[in-house]
């Protein structure tokens, strides 16, 4: 079961700040399910994943966006 | 027998000195090549900067919008992948029109006080109620200089990516429908990640 993180109602850059902090607490391979409503969440999330190398397993758009993330082993 | 276990002295007894010399030279050359490839591999594994330029504009002043658009076009001409992030007042520069429908009164008031599009920009000095920029633009047209509006219209052809800060839009009550087509929404993380990959990043 993935760890869940509620970022609904948080505005840029808070969703990424919170998910970054949550991700740091996880072990490599662990999953995080994030829900967010920020309009910039999708591009920000993909930018964050590109930089940090963590995986986006799935992304659902809509008023409430849902992303399932997997922590990568630090290189 | 693998090359690494080659014993050059044993080999010397079986082959002529000339052949030994040739082998030794070849080995030295190969060692040099391996060393060079190792160095190149290590360099390629470091994060590389892309041929990319990233700009941020937080002002809707005529001269600042003009400057950023000129630099963005110059960067694109230098074959840099170029994007401009418009934040706070800057978002007004990439509006298509002002819309009032469905907005709460406070946002309506804000909208009425803001620019509808790039044609209405005020300069920070010599504005004279909009007469200044109108005068500048007449001068620019007479001299064959592109105006901010013309440069903005040409961004698509130059492959310049336009991004609007979604949070600024929310604060200033600007809806996505008021923006020009082709503008994408982005946040601080998007901008910073782009900066991290760019040879050049600038904010004005």
mmCIF file of N, CA, C and O in Angstrom, chain A residues 2-70:
data_model
loop_
_atom_site.group_PDB
_atom_site.id
_atom_site.type_symbol
_atom_site.label_atom_id
_atom_site.label_comp_id
_atom_site.label_asym_id
_atom_site.label_seq_id
_atom_site.Cartn_x
_atom_site.Cartn_y
_atom_site.Cartn_z
ATOM 1 N N UNK A 2 0.597 2.175 -0.922
ATOM 2 C CA UNK A 2 1.415 3.397 -0.941
ATOM 3 C C UNK A 2 1.079 4.318 0.235
ATOM 4 O O UNK A 2 -0.043 4.307 0.744
ATOM 5 N N UNK A 3 2.051 5.091 0.655
ATOM 6 C CA UNK A 3 1.808 6.149 1.640
ATOM 7 C C UNK A 3 0.951 7.213 0.948
ATOM 8 O O UNK A 3 1.155 7.494 -0.220
ATOM 9 N N UNK A 4 -0.001 7.791 1.664
ATOM 10 C CA UNK A 4 -0.857 8.799 1.036
ATOM 11 C C UNK A 4 -0.494 10.198 1.520
ATOM 12 O O UNK A 4 -0.130 10.387 2.674
ATOM 13 N N UNK A 5 -0.573 11.135 0.586
ATOM 14 C CA UNK A 5 -0.260 12.527 0.926
ATOM 15 C C UNK A 5 -1.339 13.426 0.331
ATOM 16 O O UNK A 5 -1.600 13.393 -0.871
ATOM 17 N N UNK A 6 -1.965 14.202 1.188
ATOM 18 C CA UNK A 6 -3.035 15.091 0.734
ATOM 19 C C UNK A 6 -2.489 16.505 0.536
ATOM 20 O O UNK A 6 -2.168 17.192 1.503
ATOM 21 N N UNK A 7 -2.382 16.913 -0.717
ATOM 22 C CA UNK A 7 -1.928 18.278 -1.010
ATOM 23 C C UNK A 7 -3.064 19.104 -1.589
ATOM 24 O O UNK A 7 -2.826 20.133 -2.239
ATOM 25 N N UNK A 8 -4.295 18.659 -1.379
ATOM 26 C CA UNK A 8 -5.447 19.380 -1.925
ATOM 27 C C UNK A 8 -5.538 20.756 -1.260
ATOM 28 O O UNK A 8 -5.380 20.880 -0.045
ATOM 29 N N UNK A 9 -5.775 21.763 -2.068
ATOM 30 C CA UNK A 9 -5.920 23.119 -1.540
ATOM 31 C C UNK A 9 -4.597 23.849 -1.377
ATOM 32 O O UNK A 9 -4.582 25.047 -1.163
ATOM 33 N N UNK A 10 -3.488 23.133 -1.463
ATOM 34 C CA UNK A 10 -2.179 23.792 -1.342
ATOM 35 C C UNK A 10 -1.790 24.399 -2.688
ATOM 36 O O UNK A 10 -2.078 23.849 -3.727
ATOM 37 N N UNK A 11 -1.139 25.563 -2.613
ATOM 38 C CA UNK A 11 -0.745 26.237 -3.843
ATOM 39 C C UNK A 11 0.757 26.184 -4.048
ATOM 40 O O UNK A 11 1.522 26.006 -3.109
ATOM 41 N N UNK A 12 1.121 26.349 -5.295
ATOM 42 C CA UNK A 12 2.512 26.353 -5.734
ATOM 43 C C UNK A 12 3.365 27.227 -4.821
ATOM 44 O O UNK A 12 2.965 28.344 -4.540
ATOM 45 N N UNK A 13 4.528 26.839 -4.357
ATOM 46 C CA UNK A 13 5.188 25.563 -4.616
ATOM 47 C C UNK A 13 4.941 24.505 -3.540
ATOM 48 O O UNK A 13 5.655 23.513 -3.507
ATOM 49 N N UNK A 14 3.943 24.734 -2.673
ATOM 50 C CA UNK A 14 3.763 23.853 -1.513
ATOM 51 C C UNK A 14 3.541 22.368 -1.848
ATOM 52 O O UNK A 14 4.113 21.510 -1.175
ATOM 53 N N UNK A 15 2.726 22.027 -2.866
ATOM 54 C CA UNK A 15 2.551 20.591 -3.134
ATOM 55 C C UNK A 15 3.879 19.874 -3.399
ATOM 56 O O UNK A 15 4.121 18.783 -2.881
ATOM 57 N N UNK A 16 4.764 20.528 -4.153
ATOM 58 C CA UNK A 16 6.061 19.909 -4.473
ATOM 59 C C UNK A 16 6.957 19.897 -3.226
ATOM 60 O O UNK A 16 7.681 18.937 -2.990
ATOM 61 N N UNK A 17 6.868 20.963 -2.431
ATOM 62 C CA UNK A 17 7.663 21.026 -1.188
ATOM 63 C C UNK A 17 7.253 19.873 -0.266
ATOM 64 O O UNK A 17 8.101 19.131 0.257
ATOM 65 N N UNK A 18 5.925 19.691 -0.109
ATOM 66 C CA UNK A 18 5.428 18.628 0.780
ATOM 67 C C UNK A 18 5.762 17.237 0.240
ATOM 68 O O UNK A 18 6.152 16.340 0.993
ATOM 69 N N UNK A 19 5.577 17.047 -1.077
ATOM 70 C CA UNK A 19 5.835 15.698 -1.592
ATOM 71 C C UNK A 19 7.328 15.382 -1.584
ATOM 72 O O UNK A 19 7.725 14.229 -1.387
ATOM 73 N N UNK A 20 8.150 16.430 -1.755
ATOM 74 C CA UNK A 20 9.600 16.228 -1.662
ATOM 75 C C UNK A 20 9.982 15.776 -0.263
ATOM 76 O O UNK A 20 10.761 14.837 -0.087
ATOM 77 N N UNK A 21 9.395 16.417 0.746
ATOM 78 C CA UNK A 21 9.673 16.068 2.139
ATOM 79 C C UNK A 21 9.179 14.653 2.451
ATOM 80 O O UNK A 21 9.868 13.874 3.115
ATOM 81 N N UNK A 22 7.988 14.323 1.942
ATOM 82 C CA UNK A 22 7.418 12.988 2.187
ATOM 83 C C UNK A 22 8.284 11.917 1.524
ATOM 84 O O UNK A 22 8.511 10.839 2.086
ATOM 85 N N UNK A 23 8.768 12.236 0.325
ATOM 86 C CA UNK A 23 9.572 11.274 -0.436
ATOM 87 C C UNK A 23 10.897 10.977 0.284
ATOM 88 O O UNK A 23 11.374 9.857 0.276
ATOM 89 N N UNK A 24 11.468 12.022 0.907
ATOM 90 C CA UNK A 24 12.755 11.841 1.588
ATOM 91 C C UNK A 24 12.636 10.855 2.748
ATOM 92 O O UNK A 24 13.602 10.199 3.103
ATOM 93 N N UNK A 25 11.431 10.753 3.327
ATOM 94 C CA UNK A 25 11.244 9.850 4.471
ATOM 95 C C UNK A 25 11.063 8.403 4.034
ATOM 96 O O UNK A 25 11.121 7.492 4.863
ATOM 97 N N UNK A 26 10.779 8.178 2.734
ATOM 98 C CA UNK A 26 10.512 6.818 2.251
ATOM 99 C C UNK A 26 11.799 6.082 1.891
ATOM 100 O O UNK A 26 12.832 6.687 1.668
ATOM 101 N N UNK A 27 11.680 4.744 1.849
ATOM 102 C CA UNK A 27 12.801 3.930 1.378
ATOM 103 C C UNK A 27 12.700 3.793 -0.135
ATOM 104 O O UNK A 27 11.617 3.930 -0.708
ATOM 105 N N UNK A 28 13.842 3.485 -0.769
ATOM 106 C CA UNK A 28 13.855 3.284 -2.220
ATOM 107 C C UNK A 28 12.850 2.195 -2.597
ATOM 108 O O UNK A 28 12.744 1.179 -1.911
ATOM 109 N N UNK A 29 12.088 2.462 -3.641
ATOM 110 C CA UNK A 29 11.103 1.487 -4.097
ATOM 111 C C UNK A 29 9.727 1.686 -3.485
ATOM 112 O O UNK A 29 8.739 1.152 -3.981
ATOM 113 N N UNK A 30 9.651 2.456 -2.393
ATOM 114 C CA UNK A 30 8.358 2.713 -1.745
ATOM 115 C C UNK A 30 7.530 3.658 -2.602
ATOM 116 O O UNK A 30 8.060 4.427 -3.395
ATOM 117 N N UNK A 31 6.201 3.562 -2.442
ATOM 118 C CA UNK A 31 5.308 4.371 -3.276
ATOM 119 C C UNK A 31 4.587 5.436 -2.468
ATOM 120 O O UNK A 31 4.326 5.266 -1.284
ATOM 121 N N UNK A 32 4.290 6.541 -3.160
ATOM 122 C CA UNK A 32 3.584 7.659 -2.539
ATOM 123 C C UNK A 32 2.420 8.051 -3.442
ATOM 124 O O UNK A 32 2.597 8.250 -4.642
ATOM 125 N N UNK A 33 1.235 8.133 -2.864
ATOM 126 C CA UNK A 33 0.056 8.562 -3.627
ATOM 127 C C UNK A 33 -0.276 10.001 -3.222
ATOM 128 O O UNK A 33 -0.572 10.266 -2.064
ATOM 129 N N UNK A 34 -0.185 10.904 -4.175
ATOM 130 C CA UNK A 34 -0.400 12.324 -3.883
ATOM 131 C C UNK A 34 -1.672 12.811 -4.555
ATOM 132 O O UNK A 34 -1.933 12.497 -5.717
ATOM 133 N N UNK A 35 -2.463 13.579 -3.808
ATOM 134 C CA UNK A 35 -3.625 14.242 -4.393
ATOM 135 C C UNK A 35 -3.410 15.743 -4.292
ATOM 136 O O UNK A 35 -3.014 16.244 -3.240
ATOM 137 N N UNK A 36 -3.655 16.447 -5.412
ATOM 138 C CA UNK A 36 -3.430 17.894 -5.414
ATOM 139 C C UNK A 36 -4.444 18.588 -6.306
ATOM 140 O O UNK A 36 -4.993 17.981 -7.224
ATOM 141 N N UNK A 37 -4.654 19.878 -6.034
ATOM 142 C CA UNK A 37 -5.603 20.661 -6.836
ATOM 143 C C UNK A 37 -4.932 21.855 -7.500
ATOM 144 O O UNK A 37 -5.566 22.574 -8.258
ATOM 145 N N UNK A 38 -3.665 22.089 -7.215
ATOM 146 C CA UNK A 38 -2.964 23.234 -7.802
ATOM 147 C C UNK A 38 -2.928 23.110 -9.329
ATOM 148 O O UNK A 38 -2.575 22.056 -9.844
ATOM 149 N N UNK A 39 -3.297 24.199 -10.053
ATOM 150 C CA UNK A 39 -3.326 24.105 -11.519
ATOM 151 C C UNK A 39 -1.956 23.817 -12.153
ATOM 152 O O UNK A 39 -1.877 23.292 -13.252
ATOM 153 N N UNK A 40 -0.893 24.176 -11.448
ATOM 154 C CA UNK A 40 0.449 23.951 -11.998
ATOM 155 C C UNK A 40 1.042 22.635 -11.505
ATOM 156 O O UNK A 40 2.210 22.350 -11.754
ATOM 157 N N UNK A 41 0.231 21.828 -10.829
ATOM 158 C CA UNK A 41 0.793 20.610 -10.217
ATOM 159 C C UNK A 41 1.394 19.665 -11.246
ATOM 160 O O UNK A 41 2.492 19.138 -11.055
ATOM 161 N N UNK A 42 0.678 19.455 -12.366
ATOM 162 C CA UNK A 42 1.184 18.488 -13.354
ATOM 163 C C UNK A 42 2.557 18.868 -13.933
ATOM 164 O O UNK A 42 3.495 18.074 -13.825
ATOM 165 N N UNK A 43 2.702 20.083 -14.528
ATOM 166 C CA UNK A 43 4.038 20.414 -15.043
ATOM 167 C C UNK A 43 5.098 20.433 -13.943
ATOM 168 O O UNK A 43 6.238 19.998 -14.169
ATOM 169 N N UNK A 44 4.740 20.930 -12.763
ATOM 170 C CA UNK A 44 5.705 20.984 -11.655
ATOM 171 C C UNK A 44 6.141 19.575 -11.239
ATOM 172 O O UNK A 44 7.316 19.323 -10.986
ATOM 173 N N UNK A 45 5.169 18.657 -11.184
ATOM 174 C CA UNK A 45 5.469 17.287 -10.778
ATOM 175 C C UNK A 45 6.434 16.625 -11.771
ATOM 176 O O UNK A 45 7.413 15.987 -11.364
ATOM 177 N N UNK A 46 6.154 16.813 -13.060
ATOM 178 C CA UNK A 46 7.021 16.203 -14.074
ATOM 179 C C UNK A 46 8.413 16.822 -14.058
ATOM 180 O O UNK A 46 9.413 16.127 -14.242
ATOM 181 N N UNK A 47 8.483 18.138 -13.805
ATOM 182 C CA UNK A 47 9.790 18.799 -13.694
ATOM 183 C C UNK A 47 10.554 18.250 -12.487
ATOM 184 O O UNK A 47 11.742 17.953 -12.566
ATOM 185 N N UNK A 48 9.831 18.083 -11.384
ATOM 186 C CA UNK A 48 10.443 17.561 -10.147
ATOM 187 C C UNK A 48 10.970 16.139 -10.378
ATOM 188 O O UNK A 48 12.087 15.796 -9.980
ATOM 189 N N UNK A 49 10.165 15.308 -11.064
ATOM 190 C CA UNK A 49 10.569 13.920 -11.300
ATOM 191 C C UNK A 49 11.782 13.849 -12.224
ATOM 192 O O UNK A 49 12.671 13.017 -12.043
ATOM 193 N N UNK A 50 11.819 14.758 -13.209
ATOM 194 C CA UNK A 50 12.955 14.766 -14.140
ATOM 195 C C UNK A 50 14.242 15.083 -13.391
ATOM 196 O O UNK A 50 15.281 14.482 -13.625
ATOM 197 N N UNK A 51 14.145 16.010 -12.433
ATOM 198 C CA UNK A 51 15.347 16.417 -11.700
ATOM 199 C C UNK A 51 15.740 15.373 -10.655
ATOM 200 O O UNK A 51 16.911 15.072 -10.484
ATOM 201 N N UNK A 52 14.749 14.833 -9.946
ATOM 202 C CA UNK A 52 15.067 13.951 -8.817
ATOM 203 C C UNK A 52 15.193 12.487 -9.221
ATOM 204 O O UNK A 52 15.650 11.674 -8.434
ATOM 205 N N UNK A 53 14.753 12.156 -10.451
ATOM 206 C CA UNK A 53 14.827 10.779 -10.967
ATOM 207 C C UNK A 53 13.834 9.825 -10.313
ATOM 208 O O UNK A 53 13.893 8.623 -10.540
ATOM 209 N N UNK A 54 12.932 10.360 -9.484
ATOM 210 C CA UNK A 54 11.883 9.489 -8.950
ATOM 211 C C UNK A 54 10.870 9.209 -10.048
ATOM 212 O O UNK A 54 10.733 9.979 -10.997
ATOM 213 N N UNK A 55 10.141 8.086 -9.908
ATOM 214 C CA UNK A 55 9.246 7.664 -11.002
ATOM 215 C C UNK A 55 7.811 8.119 -10.770
ATOM 216 O O UNK A 55 7.305 8.059 -9.649
ATOM 217 N N UNK A 56 7.175 8.536 -11.856
ATOM 218 C CA UNK A 56 5.736 8.784 -11.820
ATOM 219 C C UNK A 56 5.082 7.545 -12.418
ATOM 220 O O UNK A 56 5.171 7.303 -13.618
ATOM 221 N N UNK A 57 4.473 6.709 -11.572
ATOM 222 C CA UNK A 57 3.884 5.459 -12.066
ATOM 223 C C UNK A 57 2.572 5.731 -12.780
ATOM 224 O O UNK A 57 2.245 5.080 -13.764
ATOM 225 N N UNK A 58 1.812 6.697 -12.263
ATOM 226 C CA UNK A 58 0.565 7.055 -12.945
ATOM 227 C C UNK A 58 0.189 8.481 -12.585
ATOM 228 O O UNK A 58 0.586 8.994 -11.529
ATOM 229 N N UNK A 59 -0.531 9.114 -13.498
ATOM 230 C CA UNK A 59 -1.022 10.469 -13.237
ATOM 231 C C UNK A 59 -2.433 10.591 -13.774
ATOM 232 O O UNK A 59 -2.710 10.201 -14.895
ATOM 233 N N UNK A 60 -3.328 11.088 -12.935
ATOM 234 C CA UNK A 60 -4.714 11.325 -13.348
ATOM 235 C C UNK A 60 -4.997 12.810 -13.213
ATOM 236 O O UNK A 60 -4.788 13.384 -12.151
ATOM 237 N N UNK A 61 -5.471 13.419 -14.298
ATOM 238 C CA UNK A 61 -5.820 14.839 -14.245
ATOM 239 C C UNK A 61 -7.210 15.040 -13.661
ATOM 240 O O UNK A 61 -7.795 14.110 -13.110
ATOM 241 N N UNK A 62 -7.717 16.242 -13.802
ATOM 242 C CA UNK A 62 -9.049 16.541 -13.280
ATOM 243 C C UNK A 62 -8.978 17.561 -12.179
ATOM 244 O O UNK A 62 -7.889 18.026 -11.848
ATOM 245 N N UNK A 63 -10.124 17.924 -11.605
ATOM 246 C CA UNK A 63 -10.120 18.920 -10.527
ATOM 247 C C UNK A 63 -9.224 18.471 -9.368
ATOM 248 O O UNK A 63 -8.485 19.271 -8.804
ATOM 249 N N UNK A 64 -9.299 17.175 -9.047
ATOM 250 C CA UNK A 64 -8.332 16.627 -8.086
ATOM 251 C C UNK A 64 -7.386 15.714 -8.869
ATOM 252 O O UNK A 64 -7.795 14.736 -9.471
ATOM 253 N N UNK A 65 -6.116 16.118 -8.897
ATOM 254 C CA UNK A 65 -5.122 15.337 -9.640
ATOM 255 C C UNK A 65 -4.506 14.304 -8.703
ATOM 256 O O UNK A 65 -4.249 14.593 -7.541
ATOM 257 N N UNK A 66 -4.305 13.100 -9.247
ATOM 258 C CA UNK A 66 -3.743 12.010 -8.444
ATOM 259 C C UNK A 66 -2.493 11.471 -9.110
ATOM 260 O O UNK A 66 -2.519 11.141 -10.289
ATOM 261 N N UNK A 67 -1.420 11.393 -8.353
ATOM 262 C CA UNK A 67 -0.181 10.857 -8.914
ATOM 263 C C UNK A 67 0.354 9.766 -7.995
ATOM 264 O O UNK A 67 0.366 9.922 -6.767
ATOM 265 N N UNK A 68 0.737 8.661 -8.618
ATOM 266 C CA UNK A 68 1.375 7.583 -7.866
ATOM 267 C C UNK A 68 2.858 7.615 -8.187
ATOM 268 O O UNK A 68 3.263 7.515 -9.346
ATOM 269 N N UNK A 69 3.653 7.800 -7.139
ATOM 270 C CA UNK A 69 5.099 7.996 -7.326
ATOM 271 C C UNK A 69 5.871 6.841 -6.694
ATOM 272 O O UNK A 69 5.409 6.232 -5.731
ATOM 273 N N UNK A 70 7.029 6.584 -7.251
ATOM 274 C CA UNK A 70 7.905 5.559 -6.663
ATOM 275 C C UNK A 70 9.267 6.157 -6.421
ATOM 276 O O UNK A 70 9.855 6.785 -7.311
#
